[in-house]
Tab-separated table of C-alpha atoms in Angstrom:
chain	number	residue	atom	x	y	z
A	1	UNK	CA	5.079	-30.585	-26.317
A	2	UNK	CA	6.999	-33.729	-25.354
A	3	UNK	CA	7.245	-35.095	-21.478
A	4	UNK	CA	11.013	-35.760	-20.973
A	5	UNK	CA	12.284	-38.614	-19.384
A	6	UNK	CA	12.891	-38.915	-15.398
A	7	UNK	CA	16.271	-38.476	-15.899
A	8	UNK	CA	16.360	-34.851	-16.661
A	9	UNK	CA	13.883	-34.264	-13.301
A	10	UNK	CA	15.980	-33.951	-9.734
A	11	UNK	CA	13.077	-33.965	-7.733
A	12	UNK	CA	10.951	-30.555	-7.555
A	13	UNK	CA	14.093	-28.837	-8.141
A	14	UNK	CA	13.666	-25.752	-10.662
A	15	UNK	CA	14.932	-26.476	-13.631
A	16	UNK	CA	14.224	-26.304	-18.440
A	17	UNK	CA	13.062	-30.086	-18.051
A	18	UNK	CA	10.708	-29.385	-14.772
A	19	UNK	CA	9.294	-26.421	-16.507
A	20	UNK	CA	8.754	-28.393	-20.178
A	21	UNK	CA	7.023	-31.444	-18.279
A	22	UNK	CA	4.883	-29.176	-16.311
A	23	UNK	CA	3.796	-27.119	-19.057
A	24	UNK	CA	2.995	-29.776	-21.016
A	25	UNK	CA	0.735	-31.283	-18.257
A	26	UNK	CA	-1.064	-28.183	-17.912
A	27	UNK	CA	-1.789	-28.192	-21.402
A	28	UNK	CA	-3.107	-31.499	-21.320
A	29	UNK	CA	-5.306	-30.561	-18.608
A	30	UNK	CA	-6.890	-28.052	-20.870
A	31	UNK	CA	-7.501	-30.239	-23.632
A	32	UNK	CA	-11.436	-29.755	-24.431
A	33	UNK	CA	-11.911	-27.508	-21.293
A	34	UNK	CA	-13.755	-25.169	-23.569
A	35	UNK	CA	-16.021	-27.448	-24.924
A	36	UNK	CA	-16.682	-28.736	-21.347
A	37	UNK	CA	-20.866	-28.589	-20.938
A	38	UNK	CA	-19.718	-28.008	-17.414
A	39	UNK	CA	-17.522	-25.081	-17.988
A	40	UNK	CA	-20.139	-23.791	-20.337
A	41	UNK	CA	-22.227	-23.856	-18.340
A	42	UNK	CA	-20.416	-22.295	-15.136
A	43	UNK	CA	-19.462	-19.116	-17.133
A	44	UNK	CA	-22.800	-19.301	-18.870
A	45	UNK	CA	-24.946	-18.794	-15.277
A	46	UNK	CA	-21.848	-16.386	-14.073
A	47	UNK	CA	-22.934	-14.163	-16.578
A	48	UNK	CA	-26.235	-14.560	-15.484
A	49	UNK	CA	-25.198	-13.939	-12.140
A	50	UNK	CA	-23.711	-10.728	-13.179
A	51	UNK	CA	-26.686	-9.365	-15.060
A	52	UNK	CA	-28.913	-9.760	-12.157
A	53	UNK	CA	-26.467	-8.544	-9.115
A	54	UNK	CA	-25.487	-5.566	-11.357
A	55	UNK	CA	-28.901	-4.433	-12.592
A	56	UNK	CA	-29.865	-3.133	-8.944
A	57	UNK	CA	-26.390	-0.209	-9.347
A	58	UNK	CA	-27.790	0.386	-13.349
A	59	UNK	CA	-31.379	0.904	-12.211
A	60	UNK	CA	-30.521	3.732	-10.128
A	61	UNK	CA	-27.753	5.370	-12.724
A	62	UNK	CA	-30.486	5.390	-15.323
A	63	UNK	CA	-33.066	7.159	-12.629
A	64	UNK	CA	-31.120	9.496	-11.698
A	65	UNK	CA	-29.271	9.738	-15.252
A	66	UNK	CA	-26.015	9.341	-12.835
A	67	UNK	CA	-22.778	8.041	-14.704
A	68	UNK	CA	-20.916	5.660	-12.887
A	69	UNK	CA	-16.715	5.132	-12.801
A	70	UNK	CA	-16.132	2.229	-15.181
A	71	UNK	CA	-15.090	-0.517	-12.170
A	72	UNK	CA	-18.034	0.455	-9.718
A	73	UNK	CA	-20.246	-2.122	-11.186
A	74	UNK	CA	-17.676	-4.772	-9.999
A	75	UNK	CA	-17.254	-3.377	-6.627
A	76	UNK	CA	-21.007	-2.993	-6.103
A	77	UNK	CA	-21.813	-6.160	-7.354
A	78	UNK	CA	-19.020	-8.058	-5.705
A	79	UNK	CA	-18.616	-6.007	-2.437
A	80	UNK	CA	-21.109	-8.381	-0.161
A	81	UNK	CA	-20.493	-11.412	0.936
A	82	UNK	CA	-23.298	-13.070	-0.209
A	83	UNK	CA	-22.387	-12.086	-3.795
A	84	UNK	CA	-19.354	-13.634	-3.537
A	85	UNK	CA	-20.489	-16.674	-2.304
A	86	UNK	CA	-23.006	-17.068	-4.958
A	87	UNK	CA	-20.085	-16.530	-7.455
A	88	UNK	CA	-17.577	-18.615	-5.812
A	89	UNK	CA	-19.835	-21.677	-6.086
A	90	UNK	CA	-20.143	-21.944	-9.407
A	91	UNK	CA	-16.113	-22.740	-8.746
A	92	UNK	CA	-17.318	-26.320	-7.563
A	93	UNK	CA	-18.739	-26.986	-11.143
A	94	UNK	CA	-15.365	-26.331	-12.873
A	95	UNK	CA	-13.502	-28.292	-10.514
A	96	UNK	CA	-15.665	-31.080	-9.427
A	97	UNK	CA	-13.244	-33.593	-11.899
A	98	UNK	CA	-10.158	-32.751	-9.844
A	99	UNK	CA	-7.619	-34.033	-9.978
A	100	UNK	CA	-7.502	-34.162	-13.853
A	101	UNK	CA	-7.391	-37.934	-15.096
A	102	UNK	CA	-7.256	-39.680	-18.432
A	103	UNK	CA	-5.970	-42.401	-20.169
A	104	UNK	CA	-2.847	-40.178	-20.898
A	105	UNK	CA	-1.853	-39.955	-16.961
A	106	UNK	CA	-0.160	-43.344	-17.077
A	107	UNK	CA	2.259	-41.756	-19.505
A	108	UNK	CA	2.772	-39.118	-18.118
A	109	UNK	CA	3.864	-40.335	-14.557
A	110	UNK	CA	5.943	-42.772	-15.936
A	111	UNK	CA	7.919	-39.888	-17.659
A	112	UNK	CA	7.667	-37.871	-14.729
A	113	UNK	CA	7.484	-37.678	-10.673
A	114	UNK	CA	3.852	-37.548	-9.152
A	115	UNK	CA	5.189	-34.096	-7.476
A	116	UNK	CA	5.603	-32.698	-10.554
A	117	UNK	CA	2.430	-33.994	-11.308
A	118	UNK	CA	0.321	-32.926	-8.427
A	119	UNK	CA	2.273	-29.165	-9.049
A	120	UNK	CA	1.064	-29.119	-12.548
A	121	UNK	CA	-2.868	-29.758	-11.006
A	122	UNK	CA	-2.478	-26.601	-9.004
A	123	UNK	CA	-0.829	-24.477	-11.856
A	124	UNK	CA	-4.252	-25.125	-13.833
A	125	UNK	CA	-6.280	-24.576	-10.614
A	126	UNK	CA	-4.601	-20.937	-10.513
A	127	UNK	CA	-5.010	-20.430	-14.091
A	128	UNK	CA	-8.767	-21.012	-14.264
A	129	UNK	CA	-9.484	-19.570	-11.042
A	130	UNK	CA	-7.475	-16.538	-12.119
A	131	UNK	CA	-9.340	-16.389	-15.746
A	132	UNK	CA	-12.763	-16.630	-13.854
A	133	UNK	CA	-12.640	-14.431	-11.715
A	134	UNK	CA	-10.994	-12.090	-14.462
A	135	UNK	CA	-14.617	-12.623	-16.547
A	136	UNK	CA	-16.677	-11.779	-13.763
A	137	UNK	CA	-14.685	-8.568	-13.500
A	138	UNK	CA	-14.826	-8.048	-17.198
A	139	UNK	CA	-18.464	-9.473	-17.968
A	140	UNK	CA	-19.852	-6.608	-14.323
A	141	UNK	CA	-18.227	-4.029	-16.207
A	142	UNK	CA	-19.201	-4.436	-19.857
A	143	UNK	CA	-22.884	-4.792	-18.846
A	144	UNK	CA	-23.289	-1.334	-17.601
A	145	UNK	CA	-20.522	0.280	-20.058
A	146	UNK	CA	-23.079	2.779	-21.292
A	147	UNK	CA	-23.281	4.532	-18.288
A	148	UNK	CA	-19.465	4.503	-17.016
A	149	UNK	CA	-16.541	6.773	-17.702
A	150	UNK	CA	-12.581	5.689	-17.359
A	151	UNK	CA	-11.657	8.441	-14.757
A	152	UNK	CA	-10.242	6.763	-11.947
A	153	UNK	CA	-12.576	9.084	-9.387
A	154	UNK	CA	-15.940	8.131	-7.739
A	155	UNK	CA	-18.571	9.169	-9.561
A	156	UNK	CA	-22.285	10.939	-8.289
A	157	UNK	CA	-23.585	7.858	-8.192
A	158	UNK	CA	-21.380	6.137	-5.268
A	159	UNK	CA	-21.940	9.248	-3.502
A	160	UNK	CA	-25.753	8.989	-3.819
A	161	UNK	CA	-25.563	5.295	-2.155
A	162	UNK	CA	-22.592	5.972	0.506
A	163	UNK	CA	-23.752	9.086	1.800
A	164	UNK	CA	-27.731	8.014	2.124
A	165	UNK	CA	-29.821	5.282	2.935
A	166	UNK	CA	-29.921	4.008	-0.981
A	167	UNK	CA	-26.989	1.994	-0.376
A	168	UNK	CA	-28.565	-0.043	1.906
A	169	UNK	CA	-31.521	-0.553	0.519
A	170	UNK	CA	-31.129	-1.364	-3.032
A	171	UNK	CA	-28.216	-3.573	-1.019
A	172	UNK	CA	-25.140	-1.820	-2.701
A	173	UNK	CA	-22.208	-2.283	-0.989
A	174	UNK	CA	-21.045	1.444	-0.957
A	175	UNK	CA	-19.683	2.897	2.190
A	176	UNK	CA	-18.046	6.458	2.969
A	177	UNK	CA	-15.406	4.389	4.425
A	178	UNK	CA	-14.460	2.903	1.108
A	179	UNK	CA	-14.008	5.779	-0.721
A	180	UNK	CA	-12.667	7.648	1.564
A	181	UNK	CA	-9.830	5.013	1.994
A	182	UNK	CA	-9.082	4.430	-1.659
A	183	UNK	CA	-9.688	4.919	-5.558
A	184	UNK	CA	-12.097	3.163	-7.698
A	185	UNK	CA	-9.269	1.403	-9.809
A	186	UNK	CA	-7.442	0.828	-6.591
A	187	UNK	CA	-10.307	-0.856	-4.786
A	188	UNK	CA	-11.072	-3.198	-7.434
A	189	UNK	CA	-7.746	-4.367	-7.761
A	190	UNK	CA	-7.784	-5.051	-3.947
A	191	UNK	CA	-11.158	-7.026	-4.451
A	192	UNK	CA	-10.051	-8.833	-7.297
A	193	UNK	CA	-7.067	-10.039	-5.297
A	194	UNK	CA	-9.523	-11.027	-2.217
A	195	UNK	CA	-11.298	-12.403	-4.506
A	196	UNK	CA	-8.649	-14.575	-6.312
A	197	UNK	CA	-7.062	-15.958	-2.432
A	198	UNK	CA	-10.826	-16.926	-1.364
A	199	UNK	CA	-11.452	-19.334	-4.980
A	200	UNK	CA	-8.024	-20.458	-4.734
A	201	UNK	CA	-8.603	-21.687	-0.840
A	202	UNK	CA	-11.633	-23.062	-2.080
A	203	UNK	CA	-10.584	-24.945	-5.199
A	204	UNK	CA	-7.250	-26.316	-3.107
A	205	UNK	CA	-10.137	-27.042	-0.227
A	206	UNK	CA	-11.878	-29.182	-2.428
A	207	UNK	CA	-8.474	-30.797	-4.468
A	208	UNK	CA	-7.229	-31.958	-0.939
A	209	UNK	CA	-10.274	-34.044	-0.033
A	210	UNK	CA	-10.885	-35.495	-3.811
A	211	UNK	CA	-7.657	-37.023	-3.334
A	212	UNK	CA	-7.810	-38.139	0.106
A	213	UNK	CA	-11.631	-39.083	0.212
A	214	UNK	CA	-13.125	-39.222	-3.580
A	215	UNK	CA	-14.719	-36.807	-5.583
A	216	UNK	CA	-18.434	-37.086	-3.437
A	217	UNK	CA	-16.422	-36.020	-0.524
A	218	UNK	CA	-14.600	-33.245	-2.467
A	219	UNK	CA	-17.918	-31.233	-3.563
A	220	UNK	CA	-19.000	-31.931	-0.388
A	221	UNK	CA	-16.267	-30.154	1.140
A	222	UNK	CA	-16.798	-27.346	-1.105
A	223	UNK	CA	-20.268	-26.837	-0.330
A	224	UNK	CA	-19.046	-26.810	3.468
A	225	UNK	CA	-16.297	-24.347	3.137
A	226	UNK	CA	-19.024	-22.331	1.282
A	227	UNK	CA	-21.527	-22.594	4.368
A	228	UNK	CA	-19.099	-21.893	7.188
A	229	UNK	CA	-18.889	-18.755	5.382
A	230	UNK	CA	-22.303	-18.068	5.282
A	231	UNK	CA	-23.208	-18.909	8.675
A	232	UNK	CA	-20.233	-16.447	10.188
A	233	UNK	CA	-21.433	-14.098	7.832
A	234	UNK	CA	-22.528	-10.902	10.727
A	235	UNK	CA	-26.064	-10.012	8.805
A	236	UNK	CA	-26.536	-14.169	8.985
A	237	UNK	CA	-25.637	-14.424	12.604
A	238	UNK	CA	-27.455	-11.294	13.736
A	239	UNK	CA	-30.699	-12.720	12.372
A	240	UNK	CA	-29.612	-16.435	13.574
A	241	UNK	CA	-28.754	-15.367	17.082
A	242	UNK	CA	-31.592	-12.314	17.735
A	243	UNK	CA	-29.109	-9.851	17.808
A	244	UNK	CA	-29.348	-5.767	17.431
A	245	UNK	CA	-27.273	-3.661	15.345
A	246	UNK	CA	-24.978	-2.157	18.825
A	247	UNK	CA	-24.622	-6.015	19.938
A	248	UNK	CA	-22.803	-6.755	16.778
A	249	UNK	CA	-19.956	-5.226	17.173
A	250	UNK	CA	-17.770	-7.730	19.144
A	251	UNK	CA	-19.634	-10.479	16.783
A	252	UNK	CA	-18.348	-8.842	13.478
A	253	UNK	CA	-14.665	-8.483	15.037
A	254	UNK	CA	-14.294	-12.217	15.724
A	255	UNK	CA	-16.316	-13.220	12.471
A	256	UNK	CA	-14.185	-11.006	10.213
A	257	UNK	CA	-11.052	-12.811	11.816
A	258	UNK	CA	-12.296	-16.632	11.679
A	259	UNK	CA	-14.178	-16.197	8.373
A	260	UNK	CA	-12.406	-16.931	5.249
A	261	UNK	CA	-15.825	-15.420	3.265
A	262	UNK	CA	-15.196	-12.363	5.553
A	263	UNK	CA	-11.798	-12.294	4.745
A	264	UNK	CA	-12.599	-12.305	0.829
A	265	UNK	CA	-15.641	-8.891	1.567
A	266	UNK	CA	-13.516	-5.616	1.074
A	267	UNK	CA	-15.470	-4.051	3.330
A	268	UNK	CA	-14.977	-6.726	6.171
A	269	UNK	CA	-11.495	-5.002	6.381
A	270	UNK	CA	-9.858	-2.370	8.449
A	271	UNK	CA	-9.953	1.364	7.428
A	272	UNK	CA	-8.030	2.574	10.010
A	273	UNK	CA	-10.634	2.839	12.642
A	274	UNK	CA	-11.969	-0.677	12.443
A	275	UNK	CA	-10.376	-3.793	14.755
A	276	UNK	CA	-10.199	-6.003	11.862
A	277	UNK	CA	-7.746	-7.376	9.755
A	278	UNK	CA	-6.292	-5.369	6.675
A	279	UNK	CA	-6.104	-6.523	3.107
A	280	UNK	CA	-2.583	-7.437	3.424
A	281	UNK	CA	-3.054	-9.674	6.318
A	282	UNK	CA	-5.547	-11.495	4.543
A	283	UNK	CA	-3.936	-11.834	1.494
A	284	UNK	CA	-1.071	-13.151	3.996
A	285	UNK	CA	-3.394	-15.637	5.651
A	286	UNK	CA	-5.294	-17.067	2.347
A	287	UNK	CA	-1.397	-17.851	1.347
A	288	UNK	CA	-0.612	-19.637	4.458
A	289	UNK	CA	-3.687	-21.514	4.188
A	290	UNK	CA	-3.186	-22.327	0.264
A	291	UNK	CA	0.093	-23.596	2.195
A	292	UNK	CA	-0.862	-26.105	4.247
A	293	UNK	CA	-3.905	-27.340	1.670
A	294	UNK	CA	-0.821	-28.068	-0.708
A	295	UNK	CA	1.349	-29.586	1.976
A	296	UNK	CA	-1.694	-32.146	3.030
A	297	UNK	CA	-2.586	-32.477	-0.841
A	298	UNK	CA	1.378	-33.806	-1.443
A	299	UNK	CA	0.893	-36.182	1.898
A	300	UNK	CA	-2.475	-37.354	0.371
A	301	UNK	CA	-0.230	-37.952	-2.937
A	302	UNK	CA	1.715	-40.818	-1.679
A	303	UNK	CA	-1.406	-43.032	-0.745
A	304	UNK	CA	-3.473	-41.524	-4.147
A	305	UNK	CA	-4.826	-44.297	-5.992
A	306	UNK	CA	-3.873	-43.859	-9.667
A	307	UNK	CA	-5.683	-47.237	-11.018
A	308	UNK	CA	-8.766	-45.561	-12.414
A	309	UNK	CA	-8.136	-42.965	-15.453
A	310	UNK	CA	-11.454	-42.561	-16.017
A	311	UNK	CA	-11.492	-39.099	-15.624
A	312	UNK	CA	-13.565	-36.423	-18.069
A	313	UNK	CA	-11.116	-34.140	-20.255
């Protein structure tokens, strides 16, 4: 699809020659994104990831010849933080060319503003981030589809890890609280969305220091966000700081608060009887931080250097 020229554009303003340019950019971004050996790669060793994180709920459905509800794999797999983390950094290897450059971006800023430009990087952020995260949730629950039903109620098998010790030692994330507080299909969509806020903050994390510092400083701001998360992870800091179990209480409230990892575990949330923050909030505060990252990402704009279009399409 054509770029139109400037004078159709009014600034950012929402208009058919804002939305034609944009699209167009984002499908120039995707040019050869799946024959990236990066991307291959990254959804290659997520499916990896998958097979190994969800083979500890599967081992225990096939002992106890236990069917399990069709999204439980995801939420078991996905529901501690460490999981996520481990899934979320494969994130740095599809984005570690950010922002996308190539011999056509000369063209297309002289045919357009750099806003429109910059707006058009986070579009495809979203979109991959989105598709990603949509894969893992696809590829968890296809690998264990011989032992699943589609009724949306929990099946004999979360009850055997919430309501004993199995849970926690096969390290299944499934808690009486949980289902107690919602439906399989309704908890997964609520992870999934957790999920989706966390990569974003992450990906516009790393997008806002590429510009302002170079790509070595990007990935390594990736890799930071990643470890601030680990460190304020409870089970991390209880072992880091000598703590017991009772002494972690007023640890986990602040951690679950300040954490943007925490804020992406489902069961770092509030269930009614918990002093931590709900889904909603958040989803509320992942937005306001995806906020300011674009804000500081259009400031960084102005003093971008655009002489190199070197990048890798």
């Amino acid at each position: 699809m054509p770029l139109t020229g400037r004078s159709s554009t009014v600034g950012l303003g929402i208009n058919m020659g804002n939305v034609r340019q944009a699209i167009a950019m984002v499908r120039w971004n995707f040019l050869g994104f799946y024959r990236n050996p990066r991307v291959i790669l990254a959804f290659l060793f997520s499916f990896v990831l998958c097979f190994f994180l969800s083979d500890r709920a599967l081992m225990v459905a096939d002992y106890y010849d236990a069917p399990m509800q069709a999204v439980e794999p995801f939420i078991w797999t996905f529901g501690d933080a460490t999981s996520i983390l481990l899934c979320s950094l494969l994130l740095i290897l599809l984005f570690i060319d950010l922002p996308k450059l190539s011999p056509f971006t000369p063209y297309m800023l002289m045919r357009t503003r750099k806003g429109l430009w910059l707006l058009s990087q986070f579009i495809y952020i979203f979109l991959v981030t989105a598709g990603y995260i949509l894969y893992v949730f696809l590829v968890t629950s296809l690998l264990c589809m011989q032992k699943t039903y589609a009724g949306n109620l929990w099946s004999r098998t979360a009850a055997l890890f919430a309501y004993s010790s199995m849970g926690d030692k096969f390290a299944v994330p499934s808690t009486v609280k949980v289902m107690e507080s919602t439906t399989p299909l309704g908890c997964s969509l609520q992870m999934v969305l957790l999920l989706i806020c966390y990569a974003l903050n992450l990906s516009f994390f790393m997008l806002y220091f590429q510009m302002k510092m170079g790509k070595k400083a990007g990935v390594a701001a990736g890799l930071a966000y990643s470890l601030f998360g680990f460190l304020l992870d409870p089970d991390t800091l209880a072992q880091l700081l000598h703590k017991e179990e009772y002494e972690m209480f007023l640890v986990r409230r602040i951690t679950g608060w300040i954490s943007p990892l925490n804020h992406a575990t489902y069961g770092m949330h509030d269930f009614g009887y918990d002093v931590l923050p709900s889904v909603g909030q958040s989803c509320l505060l992942f937005l306001l931080l995806l906020g300011v990252m674009a804000f500081c990402s259009f400031h960084a704009l102005k003093r971008y250097n655009f002489n190199s279009f070197t990048g890798e399409m």
